[in-house]
mmCIF file with all atom_site columns, C-alpha atoms in Angstrom:
data_model
loop_
_atom_site.group_PDB
_atom_site.id
_atom_site.type_symbol
_atom_site.label_atom_id
_atom_site.label_alt_id
_atom_site.label_comp_id
_atom_site.label_asym_id
_atom_site.label_entity_id
_atom_site.label_seq_id
_atom_site.pdbx_PDB_ins_code
_atom_site.Cartn_x
_atom_site.Cartn_y
_atom_site.Cartn_z
_atom_site.occupancy
_atom_site.B_iso_or_equiv
_atom_site.pdbx_formal_charge
_atom_site.auth_seq_id
_atom_site.auth_comp_id
_atom_site.auth_asym_id
_atom_site.auth_atom_id
_atom_site.pdbx_PDB_model_num
ATOM 1   C CA . MET A 1 1   ? 0.000   0.000  0.000   1.00 0.00 ? 197 MET A CA 1
ATOM 2   C CA . ALA A 1 2   ? 0.990   3.603  -0.330  1.00 0.00 ? 198 ALA A CA 1
ATOM 3   C CA . SER A 1 3   ? 3.266   5.375  2.099   1.00 0.00 ? 199 SER A CA 1
ATOM 4   C CA . ASN A 1 4   ? 0.600   6.790  4.438   1.00 0.00 ? 200 ASN A CA 1
ATOM 5   C CA . SER A 1 5   ? 0.568   4.175  7.206   1.00 0.00 ? 201 SER A CA 1
ATOM 6   C CA . ASN A 1 6   ? -1.811  6.263  9.330   1.00 0.00 ? 202 ASN A CA 1
ATOM 7   C CA . GLY A 1 7   ? -5.559  5.951  9.054   1.00 0.00 ? 203 GLY A CA 1
ATOM 8   C CA . ASN A 1 8   ? -7.926  3.224  8.025   1.00 0.00 ? 204 ASN A CA 1
ATOM 9   C CA . LEU A 1 9   ? -7.699  1.009  4.969   1.00 0.00 ? 205 LEU A CA 1
ATOM 10  C CA . THR A 1 10  ? -10.808 0.303  2.894   1.00 0.00 ? 206 THR A CA 1
ATOM 11  C CA . VAL A 1 11  ? -10.871 -2.294 0.120   1.00 0.00 ? 207 VAL A CA 1
ATOM 12  C CA . PHE A 1 12  ? -13.362 -2.327 -2.743  1.00 0.00 ? 208 PHE A CA 1
ATOM 13  C CA . GLY A 1 13  ? -13.438 -6.055 -3.567  1.00 0.00 ? 209 GLY A CA 1
ATOM 14  C CA . GLN A 1 14  ? -13.303 -7.629 -7.018  1.00 0.00 ? 210 GLN A CA 1
ATOM 15  C CA . GLU A 1 15  ? -17.100 -7.988 -7.042  1.00 0.00 ? 211 GLU A CA 1
ATOM 16  C CA . THR A 1 16  ? -17.580 -4.276 -6.260  1.00 0.00 ? 212 THR A CA 1
ATOM 17  C CA . GLU A 1 17  ? -18.709 -1.912 -9.014  1.00 0.00 ? 213 GLU A CA 1
ATOM 18  C CA . PHE A 1 18  ? -18.922 1.778  -8.130  1.00 0.00 ? 214 PHE A CA 1
ATOM 19  C CA . ASP A 1 19  ? -20.275 4.572  -10.321 1.00 0.00 ? 215 ASP A CA 1
ATOM 20  C CA . GLY A 1 20  ? -20.170 8.201  -9.154  1.00 0.00 ? 216 GLY A CA 1
ATOM 21  C CA . VAL A 1 21  ? -18.042 10.601 -7.126  1.00 0.00 ? 217 VAL A CA 1
ATOM 22  C CA . LEU A 1 22  ? -15.920 9.052  -4.394  1.00 0.00 ? 218 LEU A CA 1
ATOM 23  C CA . GLU A 1 23  ? -14.347 11.183 -1.664  1.00 0.00 ? 219 GLU A CA 1
ATOM 24  C CA . PHE A 1 24  ? -12.194 9.795  1.163   1.00 0.00 ? 220 PHE A CA 1
ATOM 25  C CA . THR A 1 25  ? -9.515  10.859 3.635   1.00 0.00 ? 221 THR A CA 1
ATOM 26  C CA . ASP A 1 26  ? -7.924  7.534  4.617   1.00 0.00 ? 222 ASP A CA 1
ATOM 27  C CA . ASN A 1 27  ? -6.466  4.810  2.380   1.00 0.00 ? 223 ASN A CA 1
ATOM 28  C CA . LEU A 1 28  ? -8.338  2.886  -0.310  1.00 0.00 ? 224 LEU A CA 1
ATOM 29  C CA . VAL A 1 29  ? -7.571  -0.153 -2.449  1.00 0.00 ? 225 VAL A CA 1
ATOM 30  C CA . ILE A 1 30  ? -9.756  -0.770 -5.495  1.00 0.00 ? 226 ILE A CA 1
ATOM 31  C CA . THR A 1 31  ? -9.778  -4.327 -6.842  1.00 0.00 ? 227 THR A CA 1
ATOM 32  C CA . GLY A 1 32  ? -13.113 -4.115 -8.698  1.00 0.00 ? 228 GLY A CA 1
ATOM 33  C CA . LYS A 1 33  ? -14.588 -1.668 -11.213 1.00 0.00 ? 229 LYS A CA 1
ATOM 34  C CA . PHE A 1 34  ? -14.879 2.076  -10.744 1.00 0.00 ? 230 PHE A CA 1
ATOM 35  C CA . HIS A 1 35  ? -16.430 4.705  -13.005 1.00 0.00 ? 231 HIS A CA 1
ATOM 36  C CA . GLY A 1 36  ? -16.535 8.390  -12.083 1.00 0.00 ? 232 GLY A CA 1
ATOM 37  C CA . THR A 1 37  ? -14.367 10.803 -10.118 1.00 0.00 ? 233 THR A CA 1
ATOM 38  C CA . ILE A 1 38  ? -12.129 10.245 -7.087  1.00 0.00 ? 234 ILE A CA 1
ATOM 39  C CA . LYS A 1 39  ? -11.251 13.159 -4.783  1.00 0.00 ? 235 LYS A CA 1
ATOM 40  C CA . ALA A 1 40  ? -9.092  12.076 -1.874  1.00 0.00 ? 236 ALA A CA 1
ATOM 41  C CA . THR A 1 41  ? -6.628  13.363 0.671   1.00 0.00 ? 237 THR A CA 1
ATOM 42  C CA . GLY A 1 42  ? -5.487  9.819  1.466   1.00 0.00 ? 238 GLY A CA 1
ATOM 43  C CA . ASP A 1 43  ? -3.576  7.251  -0.562  1.00 0.00 ? 239 ASP A CA 1
ATOM 44  C CA . LEU A 1 44  ? -5.087  5.150  -3.357  1.00 0.00 ? 240 LEU A CA 1
ATOM 45  C CA . GLU A 1 45  ? -4.011  1.799  -4.727  1.00 0.00 ? 241 GLU A CA 1
ATOM 46  C CA . ILE A 1 46  ? -5.534  0.378  -7.891  1.00 0.00 ? 242 ILE A CA 1
ATOM 47  C CA . ASP A 1 47  ? -4.986  -3.382 -7.824  1.00 0.00 ? 243 ASP A CA 1
ATOM 48  C CA . LYS A 1 48  ? -3.992  -5.460 -10.861 1.00 0.00 ? 244 LYS A CA 1
ATOM 49  C CA . SER A 1 49  ? -7.581  -6.781 -11.133 1.00 0.00 ? 245 SER A CA 1
ATOM 50  C CA . ALA A 1 50  ? -9.129  -3.273 -11.079 1.00 0.00 ? 246 ALA A CA 1
ATOM 51  C CA . VAL A 1 51  ? -10.609 -1.421 -14.043 1.00 0.00 ? 247 VAL A CA 1
ATOM 52  C CA . CYS A 1 52  ? -11.132 2.330  -13.531 1.00 0.00 ? 248 CYS A CA 1
ATOM 53  C CA . ASP A 1 53  ? -12.705 4.683  -16.051 1.00 0.00 ? 249 ASP A CA 1
ATOM 54  C CA . VAL A 1 54  ? -12.437 8.126  -14.476 1.00 0.00 ? 250 VAL A CA 1
ATOM 55  C CA . ASP A 1 55  ? -12.747 11.803 -15.235 1.00 0.00 ? 251 ASP A CA 1
ATOM 56  C CA . THR A 1 56  ? -10.001 12.449 -12.698 1.00 0.00 ? 252 THR A CA 1
ATOM 57  C CA . ILE A 1 57  ? -8.327  10.790 -9.766  1.00 0.00 ? 253 ILE A CA 1
ATOM 58  C CA . SER A 1 58  ? -6.931  13.202 -7.208  1.00 0.00 ? 254 SER A CA 1
ATOM 59  C CA . ALA A 1 59  ? -5.186  11.755 -4.126  1.00 0.00 ? 255 ALA A CA 1
ATOM 60  C CA . ASN A 1 60  ? -2.132  12.125 -1.909  1.00 0.00 ? 256 ASN A CA 1
ATOM 61  C CA . SER A 1 61  ? -0.402  9.248  -3.694  1.00 0.00 ? 257 SER A CA 1
ATOM 62  C CA . VAL A 1 62  ? -1.580  6.740  -6.289  1.00 0.00 ? 258 VAL A CA 1
ATOM 63  C CA . ILE A 1 63  ? -0.207  3.270  -7.007  1.00 0.00 ? 259 ILE A CA 1
ATOM 64  C CA . ILE A 1 64  ? -1.561  1.678  -10.181 1.00 0.00 ? 260 ILE A CA 1
ATOM 65  C CA . SER A 1 65  ? -1.228  -2.017 -10.977 1.00 0.00 ? 261 SER A CA 1
ATOM 66  C CA . GLY A 1 66  ? -4.449  -2.373 -13.003 1.00 0.00 ? 262 GLY A CA 1
ATOM 67  C CA . GLN A 1 67  ? -6.193  -0.456 -15.789 1.00 0.00 ? 263 GLN A CA 1
ATOM 68  C CA . VAL A 1 68  ? -6.955  3.269  -15.596 1.00 0.00 ? 264 VAL A CA 1
ATOM 69  C CA . LYS A 1 69  ? -8.506  5.441  -18.281 1.00 0.00 ? 265 LYS A CA 1
ATOM 70  C CA . GLY A 1 70  ? -8.512  9.102  -17.218 1.00 0.00 ? 266 GLY A CA 1
ATOM 71  C CA . ASN A 1 71  ? -6.326  11.757 -15.648 1.00 0.00 ? 267 ASN A CA 1
ATOM 72  C CA . VAL A 1 72  ? -4.441  11.106 -12.403 1.00 0.00 ? 268 VAL A CA 1
ATOM 73  C CA . GLU A 1 73  ? -3.182  13.797 -10.022 1.00 0.00 ? 269 GLU A CA 1
ATOM 74  C CA . ALA A 1 74  ? -1.162  13.116 -6.878  1.00 0.00 ? 270 ALA A CA 1
ATOM 75  C CA . LYS A 1 75  ? 0.069   15.606 -4.309  1.00 0.00 ? 271 LYS A CA 1
ATOM 76  C CA . ASN A 1 76  ? 2.979   13.309 -3.525  1.00 0.00 ? 272 ASN A CA 1
ATOM 77  C CA . HIS A 1 77  ? 3.691   10.510 -6.026  1.00 0.00 ? 273 HIS A CA 1
ATOM 78  C CA . ILE A 1 78  ? 2.286   8.235  -8.715  1.00 0.00 ? 274 ILE A CA 1
ATOM 79  C CA . GLU A 1 79  ? 3.645   4.749  -9.281  1.00 0.00 ? 275 GLU A CA 1
ATOM 80  C CA . LEU A 1 80  ? 2.820   2.696  -12.381 1.00 0.00 ? 276 LEU A CA 1
ATOM 81  C CA . CYS A 1 81  ? 3.570   -0.934 -11.570 1.00 0.00 ? 277 CYS A CA 1
ATOM 82  C CA . SER A 1 82  ? 4.560   -3.635 -14.035 1.00 0.00 ? 278 SER A CA 1
ATOM 83  C CA . GLY A 1 83  ? 1.578   -4.855 -16.044 1.00 0.00 ? 279 GLY A CA 1
ATOM 84  C CA . SER A 1 84  ? -0.491  -1.693 -15.553 1.00 0.00 ? 280 SER A CA 1
ATOM 85  C CA . ASN A 1 85  ? -2.293  0.053  -18.407 1.00 0.00 ? 281 ASN A CA 1
ATOM 86  C CA . VAL A 1 86  ? -2.860  3.814  -18.101 1.00 0.00 ? 282 VAL A CA 1
ATOM 87  C CA . LYS A 1 87  ? -4.454  6.097  -20.690 1.00 0.00 ? 283 LYS A CA 1
ATOM 88  C CA . GLY A 1 88  ? -4.556  9.658  -19.409 1.00 0.00 ? 284 GLY A CA 1
ATOM 89  C CA . ASP A 1 89  ? -2.431  12.534 -18.205 1.00 0.00 ? 285 ASP A CA 1
ATOM 90  C CA . LEU A 1 90  ? -0.383  12.264 -15.006 1.00 0.00 ? 286 LEU A CA 1
ATOM 91  C CA . SER A 1 91  ? 0.498   15.105 -12.639 1.00 0.00 ? 287 SER A CA 1
ATOM 92  C CA . ALA A 1 92  ? 2.622   14.539 -9.526  1.00 0.00 ? 288 ALA A CA 1
ATOM 93  C CA . ALA A 1 93  ? 5.654   15.684 -7.556  1.00 0.00 ? 289 ALA A CA 1
ATOM 94  C CA . LYS A 1 94  ? 7.279   12.253 -8.068  1.00 0.00 ? 290 LYS A CA 1
ATOM 95  C CA . LEU A 1 95  ? 6.675   9.570  -10.699 1.00 0.00 ? 291 LEU A CA 1
ATOM 96  C CA . ARG A 1 96  ? 7.891   5.992  -10.981 1.00 0.00 ? 292 ARG A CA 1
ATOM 97  C CA . ILE A 1 97  ? 7.159   3.867  -14.041 1.00 0.00 ? 293 ILE A CA 1
ATOM 98  C CA . ALA A 1 98  ? 8.163   0.196  -13.952 1.00 0.00 ? 294 ALA A CA 1
ATOM 99  C CA . ASP A 1 99  ? 9.043   -1.967 -16.937 1.00 0.00 ? 295 ASP A CA 1
ATOM 100 C CA . ASN A 1 100 ? 6.172   -3.570 -18.872 1.00 0.00 ? 296 ASN A CA 1
ATOM 101 C CA . VAL A 1 101 ? 3.768   -0.627 -18.419 1.00 0.00 ? 297 VAL A CA 1
ATOM 102 C CA . GLU A 1 102 ? 1.418   0.568  -21.162 1.00 0.00 ? 298 GLU A CA 1
ATOM 103 C CA . PHE A 1 103 ? 1.109   4.342  -20.816 1.00 0.00 ? 299 PHE A CA 1
ATOM 104 C CA . GLU A 1 104 ? -0.482  6.824  -23.188 1.00 0.00 ? 300 GLU A CA 1
ATOM 105 C CA . GLY A 1 105 ? -0.686  10.457 -22.101 1.00 0.00 ? 301 GLY A CA 1
ATOM 106 C CA . GLN A 1 106 ? 1.290   13.436 -20.892 1.00 0.00 ? 302 GLN A CA 1
ATOM 107 C CA . VAL A 1 107 ? 3.236   13.914 -17.676 1.00 0.00 ? 303 VAL A CA 1
ATOM 108 C CA . SER A 1 108 ? 3.387   17.114 -15.617 1.00 0.00 ? 304 SER A CA 1
ATOM 109 C CA . MET A 1 109 ? 5.816   17.258 -12.743 1.00 0.00 ? 305 MET A CA 1
ATOM 110 C CA . ILE A 1 110 ? 4.675   19.569 -9.965  1.00 0.00 ? 306 ILE A CA 1
ATOM 111 C CA . GLU A 1 111 ? 6.704   20.962 -7.135  1.00 0.00 ? 307 GLU A CA 1
ATOM 112 C CA . GLN A 1 112 ? 5.480   20.451 -3.640  1.00 0.00 ? 308 GLN A CA 1
ATOM 113 C CA . ALA A 1 113 ? 4.535   23.627 -1.828  1.00 0.00 ? 309 ALA A CA 1
ATOM 114 C CA . PRO A 1 114 ? 7.499   25.289 -0.136  1.00 0.00 ? 310 PRO A CA 1
ATOM 115 C CA . ASP A 1 115 ? 7.814   25.031 3.642   1.00 0.00 ? 311 ASP A CA 1
ATOM 116 C CA . LEU A 1 116 ? 8.043   28.807 3.704   1.00 0.00 ? 312 LEU A CA 1
ATOM 117 C CA . ASP A 1 117 ? 5.032   31.128 3.731   1.00 0.00 ? 313 ASP A CA 1
ATOM 118 C CA . ILE A 1 118 ? 6.043   33.584 1.025   1.00 0.00 ? 314 ILE A CA 1
ATOM 119 C CA . PHE A 1 119 ? 3.864   36.319 2.492   1.00 0.00 ? 315 PHE A CA 1
ATOM 120 C CA . SER A 1 120 ? 5.496   36.230 5.927   1.00 0.00 ? 316 SER A CA 1
ATOM 121 C CA . VAL A 1 121 ? 9.106   36.887 4.857   1.00 0.00 ? 317 VAL A CA 1
ATOM 122 C CA . ALA A 1 122 ? 10.955  39.626 3.060   1.00 0.00 ? 318 ALA A CA 1
ATOM 123 C CA . SER A 1 123 ? 11.479  39.121 -0.649  1.00 0.00 ? 319 SER A CA 1
ATOM 124 C CA . GLU A 1 124 ? 15.281  38.786 -0.263  1.00 0.00 ? 320 GLU A CA 1
ATOM 125 C CA . GLU A 1 125 ? 14.838  36.015 2.316   1.00 0.00 ? 321 GLU A CA 1
ATOM 126 C CA . PHE A 1 126 ? 12.400  34.194 0.025   1.00 0.00 ? 322 PHE A CA 1
ATOM 127 C CA . LYS A 1 127 ? 14.795  34.486 -2.929  1.00 0.00 ? 323 LYS A CA 1
ATOM 128 C CA . LYS A 1 128 ? 17.607  33.022 -0.811  1.00 0.00 ? 324 LYS A CA 1
ATOM 129 C CA . SER A 1 129 ? 15.446  30.058 0.212   1.00 0.00 ? 325 SER A CA 1
ATOM 130 C CA . LEU A 1 130 ? 14.626  29.349 -3.451  1.00 0.00 ? 326 LEU A CA 1
ATOM 131 C CA . TYR A 1 131 ? 18.293  29.625 -4.375  1.00 0.00 ? 327 TYR A CA 1
ATOM 132 C CA . LEU A 1 132 ? 19.294  27.208 -1.599  1.00 0.00 ? 328 LEU A CA 1
ATOM 133 C CA . ARG A 1 133 ? 16.587  24.712 -2.632  1.00 0.00 ? 329 ARG A CA 1
ATOM 134 C CA . SER A 1 134 ? 17.626  24.789 -6.282  1.00 0.00 ? 330 SER A CA 1
ATOM 135 C CA . ASN A 1 135 ? 21.260  24.133 -5.300  1.00 0.00 ? 331 ASN A CA 1
ATOM 136 C CA . GLU A 1 136 ? 20.208  21.216 -3.078  1.00 0.00 ? 332 GLU A CA 1
ATOM 137 C CA . ALA A 1 137 ? 18.348  19.662 -6.012  1.00 0.00 ? 333 ALA A CA 1
ATOM 138 C CA . HIS A 1 138 ? 21.474  19.640 -8.181  1.00 0.00 ? 334 HIS A CA 1
#
């Protein structure tokens, strides 16, 4: 399961079919069929037996082993596991794509929000923090 070890874990079994808007704050594993939109602050895992046809998936992190058609956004990371099939655009701070993945779409890498509140510091201090972060990344 995804990195968020806190909270509850809910599993939609292989016999489960869900159609609509799903919102959750803990962790969810889908092993059945889902059609609609997912808006989550928790972590999502799409099992190898799952088939998801979505407008968008938005979660903290998303691990995909099954089939997803639609756009996927993650605050933290997206992982496409071996054997997965994804048709849609991906947007995340971190992305991992294994071998043997079928992927069709575009990727947007987002930066996580800075630890610093830009409105509470002087502009010179903010510029220095950006400069230090960019040097740490290289």
